[in-house]
XYZ file of C-alpha atoms in Angstrom:
502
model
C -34.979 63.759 40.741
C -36.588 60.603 41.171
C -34.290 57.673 39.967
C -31.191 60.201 39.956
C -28.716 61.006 42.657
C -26.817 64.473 42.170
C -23.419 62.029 40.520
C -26.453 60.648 38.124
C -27.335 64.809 36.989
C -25.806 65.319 33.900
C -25.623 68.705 34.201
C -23.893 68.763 37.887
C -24.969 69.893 40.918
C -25.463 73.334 40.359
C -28.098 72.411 37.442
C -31.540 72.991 37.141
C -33.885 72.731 40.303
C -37.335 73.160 40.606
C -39.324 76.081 41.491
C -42.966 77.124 43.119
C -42.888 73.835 44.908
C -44.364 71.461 42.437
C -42.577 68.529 40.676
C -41.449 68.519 36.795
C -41.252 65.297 34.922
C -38.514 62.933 34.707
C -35.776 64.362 32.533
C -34.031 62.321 30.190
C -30.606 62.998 30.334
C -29.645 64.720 26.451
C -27.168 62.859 24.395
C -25.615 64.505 21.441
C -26.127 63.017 17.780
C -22.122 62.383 18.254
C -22.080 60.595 21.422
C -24.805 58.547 20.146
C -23.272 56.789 17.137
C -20.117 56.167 19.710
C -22.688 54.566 21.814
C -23.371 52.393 18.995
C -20.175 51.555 18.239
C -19.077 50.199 22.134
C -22.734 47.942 22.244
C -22.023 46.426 18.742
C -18.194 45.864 19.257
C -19.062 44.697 23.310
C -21.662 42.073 21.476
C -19.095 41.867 18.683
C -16.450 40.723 21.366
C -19.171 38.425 23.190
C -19.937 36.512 20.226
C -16.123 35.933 19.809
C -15.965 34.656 23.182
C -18.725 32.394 22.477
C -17.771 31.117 19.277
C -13.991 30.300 20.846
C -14.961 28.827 23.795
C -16.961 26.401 21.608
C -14.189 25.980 19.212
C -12.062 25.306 22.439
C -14.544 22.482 23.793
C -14.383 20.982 20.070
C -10.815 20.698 20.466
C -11.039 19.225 23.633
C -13.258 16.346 22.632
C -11.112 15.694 19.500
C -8.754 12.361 19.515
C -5.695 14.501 18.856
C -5.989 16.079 22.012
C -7.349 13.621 24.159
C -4.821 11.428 23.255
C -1.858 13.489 23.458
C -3.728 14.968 26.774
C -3.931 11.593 28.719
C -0.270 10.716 27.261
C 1.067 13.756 28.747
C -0.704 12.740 32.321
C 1.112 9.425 32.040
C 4.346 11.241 31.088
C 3.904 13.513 34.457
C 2.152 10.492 36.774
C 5.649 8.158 36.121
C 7.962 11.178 36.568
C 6.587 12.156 40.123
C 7.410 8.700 41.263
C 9.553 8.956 44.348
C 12.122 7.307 46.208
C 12.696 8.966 49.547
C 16.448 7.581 50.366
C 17.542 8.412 46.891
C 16.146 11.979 47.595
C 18.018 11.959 50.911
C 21.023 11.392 49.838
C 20.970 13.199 46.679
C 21.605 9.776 44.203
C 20.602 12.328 41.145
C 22.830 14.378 41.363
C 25.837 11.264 42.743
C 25.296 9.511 39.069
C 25.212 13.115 37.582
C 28.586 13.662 38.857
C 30.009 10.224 37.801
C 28.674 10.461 34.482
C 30.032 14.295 33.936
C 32.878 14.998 36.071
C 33.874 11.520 37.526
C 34.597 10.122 40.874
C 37.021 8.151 43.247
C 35.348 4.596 44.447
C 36.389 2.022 46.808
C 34.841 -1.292 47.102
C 35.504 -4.366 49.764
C 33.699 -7.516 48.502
C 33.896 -11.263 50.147
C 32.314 -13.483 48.101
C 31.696 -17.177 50.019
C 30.803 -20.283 48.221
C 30.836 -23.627 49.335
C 33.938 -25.841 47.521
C 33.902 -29.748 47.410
C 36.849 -30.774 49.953
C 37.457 -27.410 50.779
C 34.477 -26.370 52.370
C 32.997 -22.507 52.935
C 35.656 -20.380 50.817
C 35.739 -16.800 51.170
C 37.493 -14.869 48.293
C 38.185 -11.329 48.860
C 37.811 -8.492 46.242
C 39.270 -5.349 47.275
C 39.390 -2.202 44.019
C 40.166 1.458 44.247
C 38.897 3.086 41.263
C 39.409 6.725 39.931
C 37.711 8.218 36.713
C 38.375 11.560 34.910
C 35.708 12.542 32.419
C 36.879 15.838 31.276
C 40.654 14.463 31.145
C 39.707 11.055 29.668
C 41.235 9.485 32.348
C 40.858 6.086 34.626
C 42.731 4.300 36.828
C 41.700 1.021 38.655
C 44.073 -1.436 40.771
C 42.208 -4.523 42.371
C 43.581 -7.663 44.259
C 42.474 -10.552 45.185
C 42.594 -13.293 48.304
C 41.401 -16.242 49.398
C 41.004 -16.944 52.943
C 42.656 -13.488 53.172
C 45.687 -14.287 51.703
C 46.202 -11.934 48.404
C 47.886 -13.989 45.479
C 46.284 -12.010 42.286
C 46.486 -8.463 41.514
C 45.146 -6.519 38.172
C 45.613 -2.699 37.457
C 43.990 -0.811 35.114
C 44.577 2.152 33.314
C 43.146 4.123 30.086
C 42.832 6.942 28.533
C 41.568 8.306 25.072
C 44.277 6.806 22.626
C 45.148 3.136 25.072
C 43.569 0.481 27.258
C 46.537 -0.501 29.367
C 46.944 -3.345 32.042
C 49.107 -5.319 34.270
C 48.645 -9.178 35.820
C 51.838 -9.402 37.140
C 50.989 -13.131 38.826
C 51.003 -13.976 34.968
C 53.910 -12.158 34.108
C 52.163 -9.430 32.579
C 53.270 -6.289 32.610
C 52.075 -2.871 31.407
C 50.411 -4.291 28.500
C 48.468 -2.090 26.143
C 45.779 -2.107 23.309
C 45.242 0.884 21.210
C 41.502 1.628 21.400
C 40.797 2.060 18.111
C 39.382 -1.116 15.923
C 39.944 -3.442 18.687
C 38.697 -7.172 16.351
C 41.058 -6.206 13.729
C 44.174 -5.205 16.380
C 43.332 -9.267 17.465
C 43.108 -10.662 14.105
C 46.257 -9.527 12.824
C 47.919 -10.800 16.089
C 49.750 -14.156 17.143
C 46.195 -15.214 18.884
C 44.302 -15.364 16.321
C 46.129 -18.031 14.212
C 44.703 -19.362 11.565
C 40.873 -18.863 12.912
C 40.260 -14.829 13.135
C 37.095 -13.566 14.300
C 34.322 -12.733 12.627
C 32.955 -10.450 15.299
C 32.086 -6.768 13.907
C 35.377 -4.415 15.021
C 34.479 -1.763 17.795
C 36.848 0.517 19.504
C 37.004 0.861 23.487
C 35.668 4.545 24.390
C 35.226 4.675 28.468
C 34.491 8.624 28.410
C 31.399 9.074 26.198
C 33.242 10.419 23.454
C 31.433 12.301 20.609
C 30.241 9.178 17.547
C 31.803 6.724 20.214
C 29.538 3.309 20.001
C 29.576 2.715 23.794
C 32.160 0.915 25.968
C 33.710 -1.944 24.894
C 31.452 -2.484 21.992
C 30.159 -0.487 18.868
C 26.631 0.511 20.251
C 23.901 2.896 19.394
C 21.098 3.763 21.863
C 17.589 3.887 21.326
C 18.089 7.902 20.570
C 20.417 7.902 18.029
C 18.641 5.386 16.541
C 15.550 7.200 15.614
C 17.789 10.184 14.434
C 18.510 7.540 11.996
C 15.070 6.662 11.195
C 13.570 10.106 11.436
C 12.035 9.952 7.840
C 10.737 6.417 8.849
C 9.334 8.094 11.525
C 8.012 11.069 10.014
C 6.034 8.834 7.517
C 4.543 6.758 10.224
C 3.289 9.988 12.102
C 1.759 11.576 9.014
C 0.237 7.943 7.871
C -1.410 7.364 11.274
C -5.064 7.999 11.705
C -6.773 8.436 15.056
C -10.557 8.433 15.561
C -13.030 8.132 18.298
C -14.493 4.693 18.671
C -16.727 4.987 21.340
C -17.290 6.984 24.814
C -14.162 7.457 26.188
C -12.493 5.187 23.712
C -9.953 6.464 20.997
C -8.615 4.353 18.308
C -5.103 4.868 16.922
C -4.106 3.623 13.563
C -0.118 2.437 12.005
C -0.778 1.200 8.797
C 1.199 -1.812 7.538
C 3.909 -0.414 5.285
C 5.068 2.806 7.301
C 5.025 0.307 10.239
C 6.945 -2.182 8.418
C 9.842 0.038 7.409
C 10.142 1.952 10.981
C 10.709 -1.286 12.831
C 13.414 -2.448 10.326
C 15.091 0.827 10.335
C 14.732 0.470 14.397
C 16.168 -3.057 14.171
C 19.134 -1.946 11.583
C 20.175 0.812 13.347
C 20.193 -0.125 17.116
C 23.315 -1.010 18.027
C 22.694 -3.380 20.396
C 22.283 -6.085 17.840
C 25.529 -7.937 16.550
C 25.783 -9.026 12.953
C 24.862 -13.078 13.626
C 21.440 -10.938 15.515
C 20.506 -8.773 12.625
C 20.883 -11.936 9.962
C 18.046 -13.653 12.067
C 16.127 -10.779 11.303
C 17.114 -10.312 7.734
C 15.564 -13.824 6.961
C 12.069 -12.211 7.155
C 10.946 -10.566 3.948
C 8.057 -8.451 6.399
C 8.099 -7.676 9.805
C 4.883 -6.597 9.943
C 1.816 -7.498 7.825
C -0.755 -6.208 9.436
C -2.220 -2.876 10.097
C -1.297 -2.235 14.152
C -4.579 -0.712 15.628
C -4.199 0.607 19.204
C -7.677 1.083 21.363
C -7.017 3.824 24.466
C -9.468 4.318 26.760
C -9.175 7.684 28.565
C -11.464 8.691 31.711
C -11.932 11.797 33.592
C -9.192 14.258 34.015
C -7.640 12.552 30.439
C -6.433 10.244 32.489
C -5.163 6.598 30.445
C -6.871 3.586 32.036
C -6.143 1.448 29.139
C -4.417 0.403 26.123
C -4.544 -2.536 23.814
C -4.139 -3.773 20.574
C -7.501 -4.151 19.294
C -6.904 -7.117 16.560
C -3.704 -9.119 16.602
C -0.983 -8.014 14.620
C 0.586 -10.388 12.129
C 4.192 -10.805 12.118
C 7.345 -12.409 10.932
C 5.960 -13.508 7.538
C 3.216 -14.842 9.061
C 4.938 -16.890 11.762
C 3.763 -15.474 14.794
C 0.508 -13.190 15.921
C 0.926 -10.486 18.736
C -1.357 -9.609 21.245
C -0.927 -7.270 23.864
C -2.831 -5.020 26.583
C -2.508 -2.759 29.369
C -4.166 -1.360 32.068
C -3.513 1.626 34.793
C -5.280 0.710 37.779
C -3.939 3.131 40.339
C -5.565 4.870 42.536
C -4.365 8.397 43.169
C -1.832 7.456 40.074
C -2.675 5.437 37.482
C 0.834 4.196 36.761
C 0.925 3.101 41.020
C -0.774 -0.434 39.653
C -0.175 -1.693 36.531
C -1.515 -5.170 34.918
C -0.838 -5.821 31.252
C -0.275 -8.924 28.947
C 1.576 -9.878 25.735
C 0.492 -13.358 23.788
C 2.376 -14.282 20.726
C 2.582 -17.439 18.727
C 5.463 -18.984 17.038
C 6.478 -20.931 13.861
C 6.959 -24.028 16.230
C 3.025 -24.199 17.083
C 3.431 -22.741 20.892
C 1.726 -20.117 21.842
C 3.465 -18.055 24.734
C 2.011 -15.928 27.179
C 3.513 -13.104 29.530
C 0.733 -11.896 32.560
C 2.450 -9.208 34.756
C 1.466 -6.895 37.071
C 3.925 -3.594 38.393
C 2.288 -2.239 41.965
C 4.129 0.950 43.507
C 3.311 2.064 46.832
C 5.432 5.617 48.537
C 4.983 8.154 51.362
C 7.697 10.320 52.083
C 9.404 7.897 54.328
C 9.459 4.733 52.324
C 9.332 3.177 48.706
C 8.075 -0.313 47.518
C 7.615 -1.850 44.017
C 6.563 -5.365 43.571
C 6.808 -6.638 40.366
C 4.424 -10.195 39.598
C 5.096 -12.060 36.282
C 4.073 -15.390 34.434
C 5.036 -16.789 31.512
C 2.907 -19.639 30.236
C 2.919 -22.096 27.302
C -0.383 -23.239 25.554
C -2.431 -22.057 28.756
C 0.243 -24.070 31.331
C 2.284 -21.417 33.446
C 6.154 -22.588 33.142
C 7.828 -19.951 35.262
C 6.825 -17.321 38.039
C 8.964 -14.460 38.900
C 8.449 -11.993 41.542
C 10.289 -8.968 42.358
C 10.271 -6.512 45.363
C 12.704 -3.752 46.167
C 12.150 -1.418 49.284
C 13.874 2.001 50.051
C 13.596 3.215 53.775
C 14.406 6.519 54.483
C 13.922 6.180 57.815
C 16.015 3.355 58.608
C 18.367 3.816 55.460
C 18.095 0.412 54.229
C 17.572 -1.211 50.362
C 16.573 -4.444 50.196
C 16.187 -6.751 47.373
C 14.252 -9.809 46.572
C 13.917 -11.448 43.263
C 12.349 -15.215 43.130
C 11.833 -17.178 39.637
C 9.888 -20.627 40.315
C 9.127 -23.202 37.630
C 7.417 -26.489 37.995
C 10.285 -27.993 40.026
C 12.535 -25.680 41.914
C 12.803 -22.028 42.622
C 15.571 -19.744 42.715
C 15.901 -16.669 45.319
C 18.544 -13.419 44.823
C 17.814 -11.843 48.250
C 19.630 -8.059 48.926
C 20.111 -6.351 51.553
C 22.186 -3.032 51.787
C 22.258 0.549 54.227
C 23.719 3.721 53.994
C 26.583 4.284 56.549
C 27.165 7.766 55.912
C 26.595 10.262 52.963
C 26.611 13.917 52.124
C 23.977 14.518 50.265
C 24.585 15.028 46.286
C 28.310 14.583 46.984
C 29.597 11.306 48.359
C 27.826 7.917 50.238
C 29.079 4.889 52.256
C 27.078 1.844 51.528
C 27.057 -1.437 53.196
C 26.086 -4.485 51.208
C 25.030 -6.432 54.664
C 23.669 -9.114 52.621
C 23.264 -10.701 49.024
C 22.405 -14.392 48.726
C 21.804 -16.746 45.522
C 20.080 -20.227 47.172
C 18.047 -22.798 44.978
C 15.314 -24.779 47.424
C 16.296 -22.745 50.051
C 20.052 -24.099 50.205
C 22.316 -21.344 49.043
C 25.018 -21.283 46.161
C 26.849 -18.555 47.653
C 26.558 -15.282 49.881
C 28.238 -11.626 49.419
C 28.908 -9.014 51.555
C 31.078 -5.656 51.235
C 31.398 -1.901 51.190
C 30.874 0.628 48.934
C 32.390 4.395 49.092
C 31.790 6.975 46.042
C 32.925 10.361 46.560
C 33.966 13.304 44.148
C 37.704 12.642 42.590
C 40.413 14.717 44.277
C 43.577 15.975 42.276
C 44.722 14.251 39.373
C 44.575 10.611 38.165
C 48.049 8.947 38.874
C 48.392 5.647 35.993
C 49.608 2.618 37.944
C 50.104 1.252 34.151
C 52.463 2.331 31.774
C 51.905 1.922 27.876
C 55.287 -0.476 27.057
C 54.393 -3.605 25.339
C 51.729 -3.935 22.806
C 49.334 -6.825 23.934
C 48.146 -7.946 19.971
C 52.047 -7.297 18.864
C 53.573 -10.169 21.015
C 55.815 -12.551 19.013
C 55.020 -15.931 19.377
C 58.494 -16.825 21.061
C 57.588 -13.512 23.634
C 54.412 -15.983 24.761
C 55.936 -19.066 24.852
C 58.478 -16.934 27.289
C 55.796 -16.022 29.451
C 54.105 -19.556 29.550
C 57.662 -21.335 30.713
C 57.371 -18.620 33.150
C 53.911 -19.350 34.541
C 54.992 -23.166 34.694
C 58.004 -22.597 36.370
C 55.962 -20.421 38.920
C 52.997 -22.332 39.183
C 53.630 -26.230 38.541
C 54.396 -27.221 41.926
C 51.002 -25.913 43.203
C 48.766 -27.099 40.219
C 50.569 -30.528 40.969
C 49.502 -30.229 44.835
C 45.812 -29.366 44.057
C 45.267 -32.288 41.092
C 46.858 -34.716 43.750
């Protein structure tokens, strides 16, 4: 048939074929009533399905273009762009996964340090630095002996040792031995001691936790990081995030709104409950009846690919009172990354009349042999610039070398911290030697003093041996036990403090 093959025949191949030689009209295949109202029902549900398709891939491009998603979008670009940032030598030698282990498990680490310094009538001193250091986090263990010399001759030693329930150490040049402090409420252990006389400190009472301990406030102090603090502030936060509107202000621009009380209460439950801050720091800002004043408007500017190329605040935000107004902006200027060059700048004046001005830019540059960031800063006064400071580190994987260089110039001198360092020998996310071949402090190009030394970190090995035993309670001394020790000290020591005063 014309227009059929024998597949297209409903009725097979064996079906019905002409006869006498002359042609019958086209046949229209026969569809029963059945099959027809199924045929119905696959065209209506296949344009059923279409217009579905249509109508959610146009609710899906309305989603796109809505501020909610653009901004979170280019947010989560910025998120991924400053995570891929690279440093090839820490990826050679596995640094991760080093500071992993000495913040999990612990470590064994060995330092040789000479510092030299230049000493009227004595000339270029060298004093030498030498520690051995062993920390156990899952037995809440550390051990640390270090001695010094000058002109390498030893004449101080110190050794350390602590564990969950004491801080113990020994000077024995001072006749100090095996001393210990119980870790818990450290201030008031002091206050109620011979030391503090009649003039007991005021400072807020922390407890010593070296180990991380779950609720510790940090090492040596009573701190809270930025994370716990927002678990503190969560309904602060909560209020801020349901209070803030965001909007499109133009093309490619999105504006994000904090209004002025949510804002307000956030950043004084951020200040109260970071515990960074001492008391004296929090009273400063406890004299301010409102932090903020103003609604804090943020304009974003997002590009192709929802990729951030600015932010800034687009009106100043009042602050303090009324004291001071904030200004601040940034821009991502990389190339292939936005975050590889950075500019931005924060202007705020004060209750004294000054208005003060920080311009920086952050430029990153890596390949998969080397790293270099060069931070450029200025802080200026009323328009004048008072100090420049310009940092540049380097990582080369190539020739496993660090180097250093940090330069802060005002108006009449400049100061220089140049450091240089290289990786003797390593196994990669285990152990590394490191030589500090260099680290100067000069001012006008004539140095204060130079340091050199080695480094060695490797896993800890056995069991954590005290060089310090827990005897005599440091804060429970009697007043006649110190006035033993210090007719001890100038028994020991007169002669040579009379030699070096004359």
């Amino acid at each position: 048939m014309d227009g059929m093959n024998q597949n297209d025949n409903p009725y097979g191949q064996q079906g019905y074929q002409p006869q006498g030689g002359y042609a019958l009209p086209p046949v229209q295949p026969y569809v029963p009533r059945g099959q027809r109202h199924g045929v119905k029902i696959a065209i209506g549900f296949a344009c059923g399905l279409g217009a579905l398709l249509l109508i959610f891939v146009g609710a899906l491009a309305y989603y796109r273009s809505r501020p909610a998603y653009k901004i979170a979008a280019g947010f989560g670009n910025l998120a991924r762009e400053i995570g891929d940032s690279r440093n090839p030598l820490a990826e050679k030698i596995g640094a991760e996964e080093i500071a992993a282990m000495m913040r999990e498990d612990g470590s064994h680490v060995e330092t040789e340090f000479d510092f030299t310094v230049d000493v009227p009538y004595l000339g270029e001193t060298t004093l030498g630095v030498d520690t051995d250091f062993s920390k156990d986090m899952h037995e809440k263990q550390m051990n640390a002996e270090t001695s010094l010399s000058l002109m390498n001759y030893d004449f101080a030693h110190l050794k350390l040792y602590a564990d969950d329930e004491v801080f113990c150490f020994s000077l024995p040049e001072l006749f100090l031995e095996n001393m210990y402090i119980r870790n818990e409420n450290v201030v008031s252990q002091y206050n109620a001691s011979v030391l503090a006389g009649n003039s007991p400190s005021d400072m807020e009472d922390f407890s010593i936790d070296l180990f991380g301990g779950k609720g510790s406030r940090g090492s040596l102090r009573d701190e809270k990081n930025w994370t716990s603090a927002f678990r503190e502030i969560e309904a602060e936060l909560t209020a801020c995030r349901e209070a803030m509107t965001m909007q499109k202000a133009g093309k490619g621009v999105y504006r994000v709104t904090f209004p002025q009380r949510e804002s307000d209460r956030l950043l004084k439950g951020a200040i109260e409950h970071y515990g960074e801050l001492t008391e004296s720091e929090l009273d400063v800002w406890k004299e301010y009846k409102t932090l903020i004043l103003s609604d804090v408007s943020f304009l974003i500017e997002i590009g192709r690919g929802n990729r951030i190329e600015s932010i800034m605040l687009e009106e100043p935000v009042s602050m303090l009172d009324g004291e001071s107004e904030v200004e601040a902006e940034i821009f991502f200027l990389g190339e292939e990354r936005s975050v590889d060059r950075i500019q931005g700048k924060l202007k705020a004046g004060g209750a004294d009349d000054v208005t003060r001005e920080v311009v920086g830019q952050i430029e990153e540059t890596a390949d998969d042999d080397e790293s270099r960031i060069v931070m450029d800063l200025k802080l200026n006064e009323d328009g004048e610039t008072m100090y420049k400071v310009k940092i540049t580190t380097n990582s080369d994987a190539v020739q496993d070398k660090v180097s250093f260089d940090c330069a802060v110039k005002d108006r009449q001198s400049e100061i220089k911290l140049v450091m240089e360092s290289s990786i003797d020998d390593y196994v990669q996310g285990e152990s590394v030697e490191l030589a500090l071949d260099k680290a100067a402090l000069s001012m006008d190009g004539d140095d204060l003093f130079r340091l050199t030394g080695d480094i060695s970190i490797e896993p800890l090995r056995g069991a954590i041996e005290p060089s310090v035993t827990p005897e005599t309670a440091f804060f429970e001394m009697s007043e006649a036990e110190w006035m033993d020790i210090i007719e001890q000290i100038s028994d020991e020591y007169s002669g040579l403090l009379d030699t070096l005063l004359w």
